[in-house]
XYZ file of C-alpha atoms in Angstrom:
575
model
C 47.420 47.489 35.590
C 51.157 48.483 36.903
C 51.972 48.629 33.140
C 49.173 50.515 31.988
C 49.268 53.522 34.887
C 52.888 53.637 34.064
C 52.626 53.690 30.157
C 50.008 56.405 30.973
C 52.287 58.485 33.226
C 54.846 57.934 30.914
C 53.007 59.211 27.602
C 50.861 61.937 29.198
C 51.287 64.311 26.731
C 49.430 62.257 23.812
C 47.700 60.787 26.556
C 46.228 64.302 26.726
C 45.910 64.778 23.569
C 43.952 61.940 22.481
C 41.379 63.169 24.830
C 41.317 66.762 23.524
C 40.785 65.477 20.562
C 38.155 62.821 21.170
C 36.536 65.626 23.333
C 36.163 67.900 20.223
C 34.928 65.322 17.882
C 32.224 63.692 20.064
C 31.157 67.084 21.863
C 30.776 68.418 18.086
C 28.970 65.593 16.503
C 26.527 64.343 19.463
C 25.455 68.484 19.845
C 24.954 68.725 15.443
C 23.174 65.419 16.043
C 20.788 66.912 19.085
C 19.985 69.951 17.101
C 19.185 68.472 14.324
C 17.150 66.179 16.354
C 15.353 68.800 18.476
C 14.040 71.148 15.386
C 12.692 67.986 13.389
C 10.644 67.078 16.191
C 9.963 71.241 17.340
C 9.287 70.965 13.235
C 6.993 68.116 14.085
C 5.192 69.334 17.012
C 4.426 72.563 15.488
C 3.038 71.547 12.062
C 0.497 69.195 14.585
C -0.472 72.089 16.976
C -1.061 73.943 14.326
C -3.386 70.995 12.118
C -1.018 72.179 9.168
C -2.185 69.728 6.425
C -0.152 67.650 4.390
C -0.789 71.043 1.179
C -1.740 74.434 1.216
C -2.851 76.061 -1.339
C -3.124 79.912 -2.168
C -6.309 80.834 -4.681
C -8.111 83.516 -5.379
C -11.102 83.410 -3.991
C -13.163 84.243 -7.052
C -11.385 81.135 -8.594
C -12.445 78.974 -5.570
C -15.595 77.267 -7.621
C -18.025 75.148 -5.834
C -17.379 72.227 -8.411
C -13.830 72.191 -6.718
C -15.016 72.564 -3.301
C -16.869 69.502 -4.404
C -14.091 67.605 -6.014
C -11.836 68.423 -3.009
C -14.415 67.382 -0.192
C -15.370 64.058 -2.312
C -12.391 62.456 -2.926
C -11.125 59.516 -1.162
C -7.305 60.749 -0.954
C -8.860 63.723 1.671
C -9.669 63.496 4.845
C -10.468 67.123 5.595
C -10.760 70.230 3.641
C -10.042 73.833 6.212
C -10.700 77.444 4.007
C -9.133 80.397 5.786
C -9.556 84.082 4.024
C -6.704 86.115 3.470
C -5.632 89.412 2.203
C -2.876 89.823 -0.095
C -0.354 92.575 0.765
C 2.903 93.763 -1.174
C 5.457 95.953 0.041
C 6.249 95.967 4.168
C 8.173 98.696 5.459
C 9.870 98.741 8.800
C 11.884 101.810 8.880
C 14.581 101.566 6.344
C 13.976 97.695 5.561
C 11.522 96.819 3.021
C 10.377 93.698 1.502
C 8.528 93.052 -1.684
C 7.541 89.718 -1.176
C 3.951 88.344 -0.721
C 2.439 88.472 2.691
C -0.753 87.416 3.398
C -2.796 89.358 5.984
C -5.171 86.757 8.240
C -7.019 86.173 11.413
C -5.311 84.827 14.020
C -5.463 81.002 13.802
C -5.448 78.103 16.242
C -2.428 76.652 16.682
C -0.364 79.620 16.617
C 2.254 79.867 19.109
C 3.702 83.606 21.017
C 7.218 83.839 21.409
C 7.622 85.231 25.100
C 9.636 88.585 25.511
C 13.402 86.991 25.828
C 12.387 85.127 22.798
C 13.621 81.775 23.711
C 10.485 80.177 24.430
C 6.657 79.939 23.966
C 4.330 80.762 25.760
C 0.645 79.236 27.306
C -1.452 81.680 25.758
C -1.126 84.546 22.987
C -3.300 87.285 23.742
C -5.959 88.583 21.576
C -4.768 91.311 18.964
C -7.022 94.800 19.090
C -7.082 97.141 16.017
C -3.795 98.431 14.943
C -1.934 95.771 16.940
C 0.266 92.865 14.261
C 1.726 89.513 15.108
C 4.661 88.632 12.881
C 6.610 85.186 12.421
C 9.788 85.181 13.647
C 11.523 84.998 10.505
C 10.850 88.405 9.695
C 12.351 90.117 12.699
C 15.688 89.022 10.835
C 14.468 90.092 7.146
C 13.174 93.530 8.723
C 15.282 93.877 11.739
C 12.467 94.524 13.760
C 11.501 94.168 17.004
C 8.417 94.493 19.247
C 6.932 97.989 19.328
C 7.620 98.884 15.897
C 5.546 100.285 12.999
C 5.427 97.985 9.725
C 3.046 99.191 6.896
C 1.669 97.232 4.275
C 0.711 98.209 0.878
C -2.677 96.414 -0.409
C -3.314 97.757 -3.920
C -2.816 101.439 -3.742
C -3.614 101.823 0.154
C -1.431 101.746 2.852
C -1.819 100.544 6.447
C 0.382 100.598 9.419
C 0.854 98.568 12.391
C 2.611 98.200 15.744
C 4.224 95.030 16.178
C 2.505 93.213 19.004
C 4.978 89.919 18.935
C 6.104 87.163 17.064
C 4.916 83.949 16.677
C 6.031 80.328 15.141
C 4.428 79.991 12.210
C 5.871 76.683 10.787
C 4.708 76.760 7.541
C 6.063 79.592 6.260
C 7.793 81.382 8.612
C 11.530 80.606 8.490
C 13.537 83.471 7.450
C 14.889 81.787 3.764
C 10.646 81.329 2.727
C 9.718 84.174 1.275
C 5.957 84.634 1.356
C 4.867 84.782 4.772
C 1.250 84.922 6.911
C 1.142 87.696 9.455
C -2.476 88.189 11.785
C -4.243 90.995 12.671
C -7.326 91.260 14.690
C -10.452 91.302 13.028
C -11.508 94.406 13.322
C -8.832 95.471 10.925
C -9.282 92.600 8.305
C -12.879 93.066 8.510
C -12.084 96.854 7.625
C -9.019 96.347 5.052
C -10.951 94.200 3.475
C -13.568 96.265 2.824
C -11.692 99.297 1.218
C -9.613 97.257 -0.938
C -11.984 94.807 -2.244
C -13.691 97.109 -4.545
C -10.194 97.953 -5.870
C -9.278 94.892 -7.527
C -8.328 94.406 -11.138
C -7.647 91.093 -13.018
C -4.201 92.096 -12.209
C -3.760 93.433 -9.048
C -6.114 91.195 -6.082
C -6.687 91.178 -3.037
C -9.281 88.139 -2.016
C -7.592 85.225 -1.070
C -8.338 82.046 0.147
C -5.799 79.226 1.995
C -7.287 75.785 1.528
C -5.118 73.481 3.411
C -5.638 69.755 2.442
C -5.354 66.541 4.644
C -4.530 63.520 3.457
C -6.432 60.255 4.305
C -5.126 57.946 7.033
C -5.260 54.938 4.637
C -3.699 56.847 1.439
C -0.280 55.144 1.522
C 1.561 58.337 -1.169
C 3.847 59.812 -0.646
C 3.077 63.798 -0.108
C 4.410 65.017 -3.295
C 2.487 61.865 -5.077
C -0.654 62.550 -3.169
C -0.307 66.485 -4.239
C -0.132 65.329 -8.299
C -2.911 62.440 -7.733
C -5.285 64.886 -5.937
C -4.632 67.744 -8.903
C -5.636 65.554 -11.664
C -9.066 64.996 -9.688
C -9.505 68.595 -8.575
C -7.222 71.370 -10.672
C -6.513 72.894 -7.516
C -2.603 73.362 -7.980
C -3.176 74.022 -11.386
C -5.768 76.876 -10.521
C -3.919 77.848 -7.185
C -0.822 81.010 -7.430
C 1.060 79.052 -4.893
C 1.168 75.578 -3.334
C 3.393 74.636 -0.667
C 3.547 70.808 0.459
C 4.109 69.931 4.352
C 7.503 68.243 3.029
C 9.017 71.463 1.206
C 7.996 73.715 4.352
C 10.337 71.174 6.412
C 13.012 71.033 3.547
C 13.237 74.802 3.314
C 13.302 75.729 6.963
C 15.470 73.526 7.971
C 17.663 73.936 4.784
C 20.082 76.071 6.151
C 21.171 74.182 9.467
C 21.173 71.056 7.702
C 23.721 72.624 5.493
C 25.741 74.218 8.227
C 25.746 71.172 10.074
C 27.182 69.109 7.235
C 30.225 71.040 6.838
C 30.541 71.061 10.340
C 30.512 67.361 10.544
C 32.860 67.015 7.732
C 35.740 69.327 9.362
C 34.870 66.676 12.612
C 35.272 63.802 9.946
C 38.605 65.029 8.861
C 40.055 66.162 12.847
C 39.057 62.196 13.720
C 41.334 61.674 10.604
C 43.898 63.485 12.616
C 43.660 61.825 15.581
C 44.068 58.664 14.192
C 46.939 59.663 12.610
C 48.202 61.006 15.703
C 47.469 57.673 17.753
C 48.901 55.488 14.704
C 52.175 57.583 14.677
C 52.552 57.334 18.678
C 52.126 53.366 18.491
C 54.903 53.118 16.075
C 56.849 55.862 17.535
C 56.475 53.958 21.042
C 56.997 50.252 19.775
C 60.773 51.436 17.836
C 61.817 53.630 21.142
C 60.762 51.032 24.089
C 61.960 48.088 21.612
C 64.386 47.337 24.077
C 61.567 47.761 27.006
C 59.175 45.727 25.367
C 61.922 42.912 24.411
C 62.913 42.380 28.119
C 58.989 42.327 29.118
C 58.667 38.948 26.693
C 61.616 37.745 28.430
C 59.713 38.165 31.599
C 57.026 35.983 30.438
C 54.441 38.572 29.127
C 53.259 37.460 25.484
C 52.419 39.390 22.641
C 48.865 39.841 23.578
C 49.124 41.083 27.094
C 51.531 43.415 25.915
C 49.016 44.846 23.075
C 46.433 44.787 25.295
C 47.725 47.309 27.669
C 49.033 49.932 25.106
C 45.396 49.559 23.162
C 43.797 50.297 26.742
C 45.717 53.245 26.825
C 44.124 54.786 23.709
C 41.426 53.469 24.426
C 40.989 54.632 28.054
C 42.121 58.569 26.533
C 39.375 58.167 23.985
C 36.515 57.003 26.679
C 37.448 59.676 29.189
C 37.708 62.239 26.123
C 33.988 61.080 24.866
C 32.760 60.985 28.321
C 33.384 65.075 28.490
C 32.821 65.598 24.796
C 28.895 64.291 26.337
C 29.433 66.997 28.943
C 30.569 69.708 26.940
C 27.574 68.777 24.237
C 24.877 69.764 26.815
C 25.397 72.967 26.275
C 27.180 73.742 22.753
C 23.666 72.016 21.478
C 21.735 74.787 23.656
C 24.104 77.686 22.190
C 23.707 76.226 18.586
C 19.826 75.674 18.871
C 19.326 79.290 19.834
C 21.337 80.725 17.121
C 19.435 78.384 14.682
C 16.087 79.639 15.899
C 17.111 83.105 13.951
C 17.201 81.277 10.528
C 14.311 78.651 11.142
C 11.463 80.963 13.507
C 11.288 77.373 15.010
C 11.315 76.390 18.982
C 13.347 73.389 19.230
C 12.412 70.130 21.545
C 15.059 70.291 24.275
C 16.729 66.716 24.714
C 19.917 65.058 23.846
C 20.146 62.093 21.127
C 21.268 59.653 23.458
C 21.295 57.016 20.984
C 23.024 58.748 18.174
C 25.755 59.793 20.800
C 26.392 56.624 22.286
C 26.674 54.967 18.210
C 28.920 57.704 17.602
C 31.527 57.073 20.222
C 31.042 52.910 19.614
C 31.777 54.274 15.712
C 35.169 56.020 17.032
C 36.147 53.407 19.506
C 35.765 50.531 17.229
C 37.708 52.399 14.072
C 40.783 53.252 16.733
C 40.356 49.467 17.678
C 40.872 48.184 14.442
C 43.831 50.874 14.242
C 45.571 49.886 17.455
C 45.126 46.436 16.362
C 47.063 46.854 13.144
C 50.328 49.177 14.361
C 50.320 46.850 17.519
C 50.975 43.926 14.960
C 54.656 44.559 15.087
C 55.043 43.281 18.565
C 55.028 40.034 17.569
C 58.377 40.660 15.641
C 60.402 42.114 18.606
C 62.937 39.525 20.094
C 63.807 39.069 23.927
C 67.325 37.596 22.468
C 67.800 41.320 20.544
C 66.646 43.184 22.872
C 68.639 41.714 25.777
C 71.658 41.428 23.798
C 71.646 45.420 23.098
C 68.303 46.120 20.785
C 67.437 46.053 17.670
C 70.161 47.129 15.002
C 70.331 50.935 14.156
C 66.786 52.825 15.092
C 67.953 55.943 14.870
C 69.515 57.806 11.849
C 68.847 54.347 10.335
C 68.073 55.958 6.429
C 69.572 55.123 3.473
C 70.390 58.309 2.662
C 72.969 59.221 4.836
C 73.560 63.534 4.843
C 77.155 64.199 6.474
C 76.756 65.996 9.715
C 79.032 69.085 9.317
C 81.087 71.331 12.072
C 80.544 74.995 10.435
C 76.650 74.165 9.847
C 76.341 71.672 12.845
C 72.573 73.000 13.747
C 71.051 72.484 9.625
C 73.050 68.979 8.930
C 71.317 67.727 12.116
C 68.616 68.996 11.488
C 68.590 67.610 8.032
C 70.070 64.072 8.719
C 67.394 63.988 11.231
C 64.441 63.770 8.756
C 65.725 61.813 6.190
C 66.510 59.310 9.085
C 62.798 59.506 10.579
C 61.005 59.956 7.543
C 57.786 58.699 8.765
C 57.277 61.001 11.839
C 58.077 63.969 9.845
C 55.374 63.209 7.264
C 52.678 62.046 9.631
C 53.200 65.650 11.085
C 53.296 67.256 7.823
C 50.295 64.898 7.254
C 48.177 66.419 10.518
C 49.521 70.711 9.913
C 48.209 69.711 6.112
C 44.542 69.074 6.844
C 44.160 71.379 9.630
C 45.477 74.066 7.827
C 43.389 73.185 4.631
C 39.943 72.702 6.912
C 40.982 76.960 8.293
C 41.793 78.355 4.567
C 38.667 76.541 3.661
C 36.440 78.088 6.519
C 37.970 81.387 5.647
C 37.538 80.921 1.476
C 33.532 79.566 1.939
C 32.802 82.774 4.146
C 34.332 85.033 1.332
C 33.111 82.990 -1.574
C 29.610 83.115 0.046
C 29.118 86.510 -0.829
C 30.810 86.823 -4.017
C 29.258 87.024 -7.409
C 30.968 83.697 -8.364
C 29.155 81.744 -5.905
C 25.878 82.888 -6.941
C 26.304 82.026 -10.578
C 27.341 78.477 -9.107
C 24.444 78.306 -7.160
C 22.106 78.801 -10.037
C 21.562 82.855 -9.951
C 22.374 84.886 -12.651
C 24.132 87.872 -11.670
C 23.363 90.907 -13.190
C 24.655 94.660 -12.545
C 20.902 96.398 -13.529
C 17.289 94.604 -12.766
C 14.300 96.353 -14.295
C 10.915 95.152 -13.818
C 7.306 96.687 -14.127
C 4.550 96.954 -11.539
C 1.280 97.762 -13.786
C 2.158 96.257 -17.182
C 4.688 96.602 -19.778
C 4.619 100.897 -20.964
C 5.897 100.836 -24.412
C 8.792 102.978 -24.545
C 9.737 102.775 -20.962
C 12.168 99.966 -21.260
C 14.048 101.712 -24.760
C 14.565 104.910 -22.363
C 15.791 102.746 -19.620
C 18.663 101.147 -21.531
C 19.383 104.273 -23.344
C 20.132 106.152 -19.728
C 22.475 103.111 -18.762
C 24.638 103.264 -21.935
C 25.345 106.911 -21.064
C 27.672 105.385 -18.173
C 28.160 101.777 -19.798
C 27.904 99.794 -22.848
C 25.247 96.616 -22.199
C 27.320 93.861 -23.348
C 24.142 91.216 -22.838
C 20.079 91.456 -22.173
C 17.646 89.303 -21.389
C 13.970 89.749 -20.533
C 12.609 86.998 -18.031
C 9.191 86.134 -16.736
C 8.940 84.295 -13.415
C 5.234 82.680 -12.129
C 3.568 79.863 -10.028
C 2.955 76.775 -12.881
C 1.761 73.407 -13.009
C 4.139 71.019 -13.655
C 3.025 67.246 -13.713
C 0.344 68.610 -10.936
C 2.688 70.375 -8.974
C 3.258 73.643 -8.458
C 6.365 74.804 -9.131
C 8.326 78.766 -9.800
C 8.771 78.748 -13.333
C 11.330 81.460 -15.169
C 11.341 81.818 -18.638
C 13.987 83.565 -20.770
C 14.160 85.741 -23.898
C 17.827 84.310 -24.691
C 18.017 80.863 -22.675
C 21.487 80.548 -22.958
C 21.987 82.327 -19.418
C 21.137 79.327 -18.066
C 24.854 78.395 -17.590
C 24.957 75.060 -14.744
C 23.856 72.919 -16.833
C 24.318 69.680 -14.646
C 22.964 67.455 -16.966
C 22.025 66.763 -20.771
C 22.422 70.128 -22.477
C 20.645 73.836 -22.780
C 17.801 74.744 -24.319
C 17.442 75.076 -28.099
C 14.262 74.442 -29.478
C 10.673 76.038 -28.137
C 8.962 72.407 -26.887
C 12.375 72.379 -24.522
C 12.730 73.034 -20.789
C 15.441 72.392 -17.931
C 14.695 71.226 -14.150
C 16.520 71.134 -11.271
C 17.370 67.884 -9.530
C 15.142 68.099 -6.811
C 11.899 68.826 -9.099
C 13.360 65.576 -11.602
C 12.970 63.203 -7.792
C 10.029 64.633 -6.800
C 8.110 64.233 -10.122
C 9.973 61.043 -11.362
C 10.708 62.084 -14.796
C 14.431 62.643 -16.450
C 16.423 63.590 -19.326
C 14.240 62.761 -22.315
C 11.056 62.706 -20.175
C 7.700 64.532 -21.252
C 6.324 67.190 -18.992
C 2.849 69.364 -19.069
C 2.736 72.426 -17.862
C -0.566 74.211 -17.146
C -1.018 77.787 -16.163
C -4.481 79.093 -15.807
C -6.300 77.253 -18.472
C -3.331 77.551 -20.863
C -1.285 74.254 -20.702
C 2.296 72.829 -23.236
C 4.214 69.988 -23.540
C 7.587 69.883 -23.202
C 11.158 67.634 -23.518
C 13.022 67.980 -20.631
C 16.373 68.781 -22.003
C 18.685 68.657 -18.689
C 18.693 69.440 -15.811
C 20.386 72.701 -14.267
C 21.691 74.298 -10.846
């Protein structure tokens, strides 16, 4: 114990730092463990409350058939069948922000939560909405930078109808700000009225009368959701004659998409600043072992073996590392309250509060048993040191003990000590050089993501394909109105390339998937896998629709759209 408080004392200042660092790397991983933690199981608790299903479907009512009422109801793979009307809206307008995507004016619905005024909680009850009055989810305060007390209008077919925001609620199925189509409630005075002005409006094109059927799966069906989804369309249609399907495991994969990604780099820059630290404990052992060789010598004269004497210069790492992951703990607490609320922006989700306990304490047995092993090895060359050497004057040259022996000169006495210096402690120098190396890569790296983020480069790598003019029509293709288009545009610029694309809802082995087509597919550039298209019976997924479907490179797919329905070769699959 004399030995260790004095080795302690002695080596404060990486003493010190060892717990800094041990501090950082457990405060940042036990709070990116919490968080994650805490909005699965907010995810969780929300989806219940609100008796969420494991699909919902979006159909047009007039397509909603009793013989699939029927089909739906009777099989064995439901449980229970819930239809909830809806109107389809376009545009939304909040002052200067407007969105295009599809938002689907309902009732309000049991299950439906009220953020409170501070938004950072629920609350009990959400009071009822009168006419004129809107409740939004949360993810669109962000998308419209709105806030309660504001107008929004809505365009349904050529009508328009403004609101004043009454609140926001969590909505967990489609609510986080990256899902674009979202369900907003009104009071039923005013869908009972919208309804009836709009309904006579509708064309084959432009509709209004919606219906959500969300689907439950049967306690004894043992597939998987995106299984159950295919199994249950080849019985019913209903994804096939649905506009839009959303699963209860793509709801949870897109909203929490974006922390789970944030989190991961996070936990990678941790990953390489426990790097550091090791490097920084391995480089003090065999700093300390060549300087106190002498020390350590006259200690095994004293009768202390090799063991004792590892022992207490492991426990001093090892003490620095448990006192820095008892405050990286502390400090946890509340990073994992800051992070959670700034999450809540991206995912309109309330979080469980609690603290992964169990994750925490595996982390910090992770970190103590890696620097164990590490102590363990540069401790190893204890056993060489001799009481006879040491006593008798140390060990032979430590310092300035290189090969390569630079000539300390009088005129440049400062640079040829400098010099002689590293080459004679080659090892400290590069362990530094070693540590400044990945810290300054993990900054420029921060720094490049945030730039490339938002550069035209990233999006092509991402899968978009970045164009400097979009044009697309509302109420069909006017012949002509395209030619005139392009011949403004070359009055200011040649158009080096075109391409005309058509993006809609499709069946795809019974699942409902965006599909894009292309005029000239070649602009389909990441290519991951297998090649482009070239012929017509061709198409290319992405990786995540190859898993969920079970089908690759080489693989026969049908898709179905309305009662239209191909086969095709899946060719490769893209970004």
């Amino acid at each position: 114990m004399t030995l260790l408080i004095a080795g302690i004392r002695r080596k404060k200042g990486t003493f010190i730092c060892v717990v800094l660092l041990t501090a950082i790397v457990v405060s940042m991983i036990a709070s990116m463990n919490s968080v994650k933690d805490n909005y699965y199981k907010g995810m969780d608790n929300a989806l219940t409350k609100l008796e969420a299903g494991e699909v919902q479907c979006f159909i047009r009512s007039e397509s909603l058939t009793d013989e699939i009422r029927q089909k739906l109801e009777g099989s064995k793979l439901v449980s229970d069948v819930k239809y909830i009307s809806a109107i389809s809206a376009g545009k939304a307008t909040v002052g200067e922000e407007t969105t295009n995507n599809s938002h689907f004016l309902m009732r309000m619905r049991e299950g439906i939560s009220l953020f409170n005024d501070e938004l950072n909680g629920l609350t009990e009850d959400t009071p009822v909405l009168t006419s004129g009055e809107i409740y939004l989810p949360y993810g669109l305060r962000q998308v419209l930078s709105c806030k309660v007390g504001d107008k929004i209008t809505y365009s349904v077919i050529d009508k328009k109808y403004t609101f004043v925001v009454k609140g926001f609620v969590q909505e967990p199925t489609q609510g986080a700000t990256n899902i674009g189509w979202k369900q907003v409630f009104i009071s039923d005075e005013d869908f009972d009225k919208i309804y009836r002005e709009t309904k006579p409006l509708e064309t084959q094109d432009a509709f209004i009368d919606v219906t959500c059927v969300i689907i439950h799966q049967a306690e004894d069906s043992e597939l998987s959701i995106a299984k159950f989804q295919r199994q249950l369309n080849l019985e019913t249609k209903i994804v096939t004659t649905a506009f839009g399907t959303l699963n209860k495991y793509q709801s949870v994969h897109y909203t929490t998409l974006m922390t789970d990604v944030v989190m991961g780099i996070v936990q990678a820059f941790v990953i390489c600043l426990f790097v550091v630290m090791l490097v920084v404990m391995g480089h003090s052992i065999g700093t300390e072992i060549e300087i106190d060789y002498v020390d350590l010598g006259v200690l095994k004269a004293q009768g202390f073996v090799r063991e004792q004497i590892r022992l207490v210069m492991g426990l001093q790492y090892l003490l620095a590392e448990s006192v820095g992951a008892i405050l990286g703990v502390i400090f946890s607490v509340p990073l994992e309250r800051a992070i959670s609320a700034l999450c809540i922006e991206i995912t309109a989700i309330m979080p469980t509060s609690g603290f992964s306990v169990g994750k925490a304490l595996m982390c910090v047995l992770i970190l103590l048993a890696v620097s164990g092993l590490l102590i363990i090895v540069k401790t190893g060359k204890i056993a060489a040191i001799s009481p006879v050497r040491a006593i008798s004057g140390g060990r032979d040259v430590i310092y300035w003990s290189s090969r390569i022996r630079f000539p300390i000169a009088k005129k440049l006495l400062a640079a040829s000590v400098a010099v002689r210096q590293f080459t004679s402690e080659k090892k400290r120098y590069i362990a530094t050089l070693f540590i400044i190396a990945i810290l300054t890569f993990c900054m420029i790296t921060v720094n490049l993501t945030g730039n490339l983020l938002s550069s035209r480069e990233a999006m092509e790598a991402m899968g978009l394909i970045s164009v400097n003019v979009e044009l697309g029509h509302k109420d069909g293709i006017v012949e002509g109105r395209f030619d005139e288009a392009e011949a403004i545009i070359e009055e200011y610029s040649d158009i080096i390339r075109k391409c005309d694309t058509y993006r809609c809802y499709a069946s795809v082995n019974g699942e409902n998937y965006m599909c894009e087509s292309y005029s000239d597919p070649s602009v389909m550039t990441r290519t991951l896998k297998g090649r482009e298209i070239r012929y017509d019976n061709e198409i290319l997924i992405t990786q995540i629709v190859a898993d969920a479907l079970e089908v690759g490179i080489g693989d026969e797919v049908t898709v179905a759209y309305g009662e239209d329905e191909a086969k095709f070769i899946v060719a490769g699959l893209y970004q």
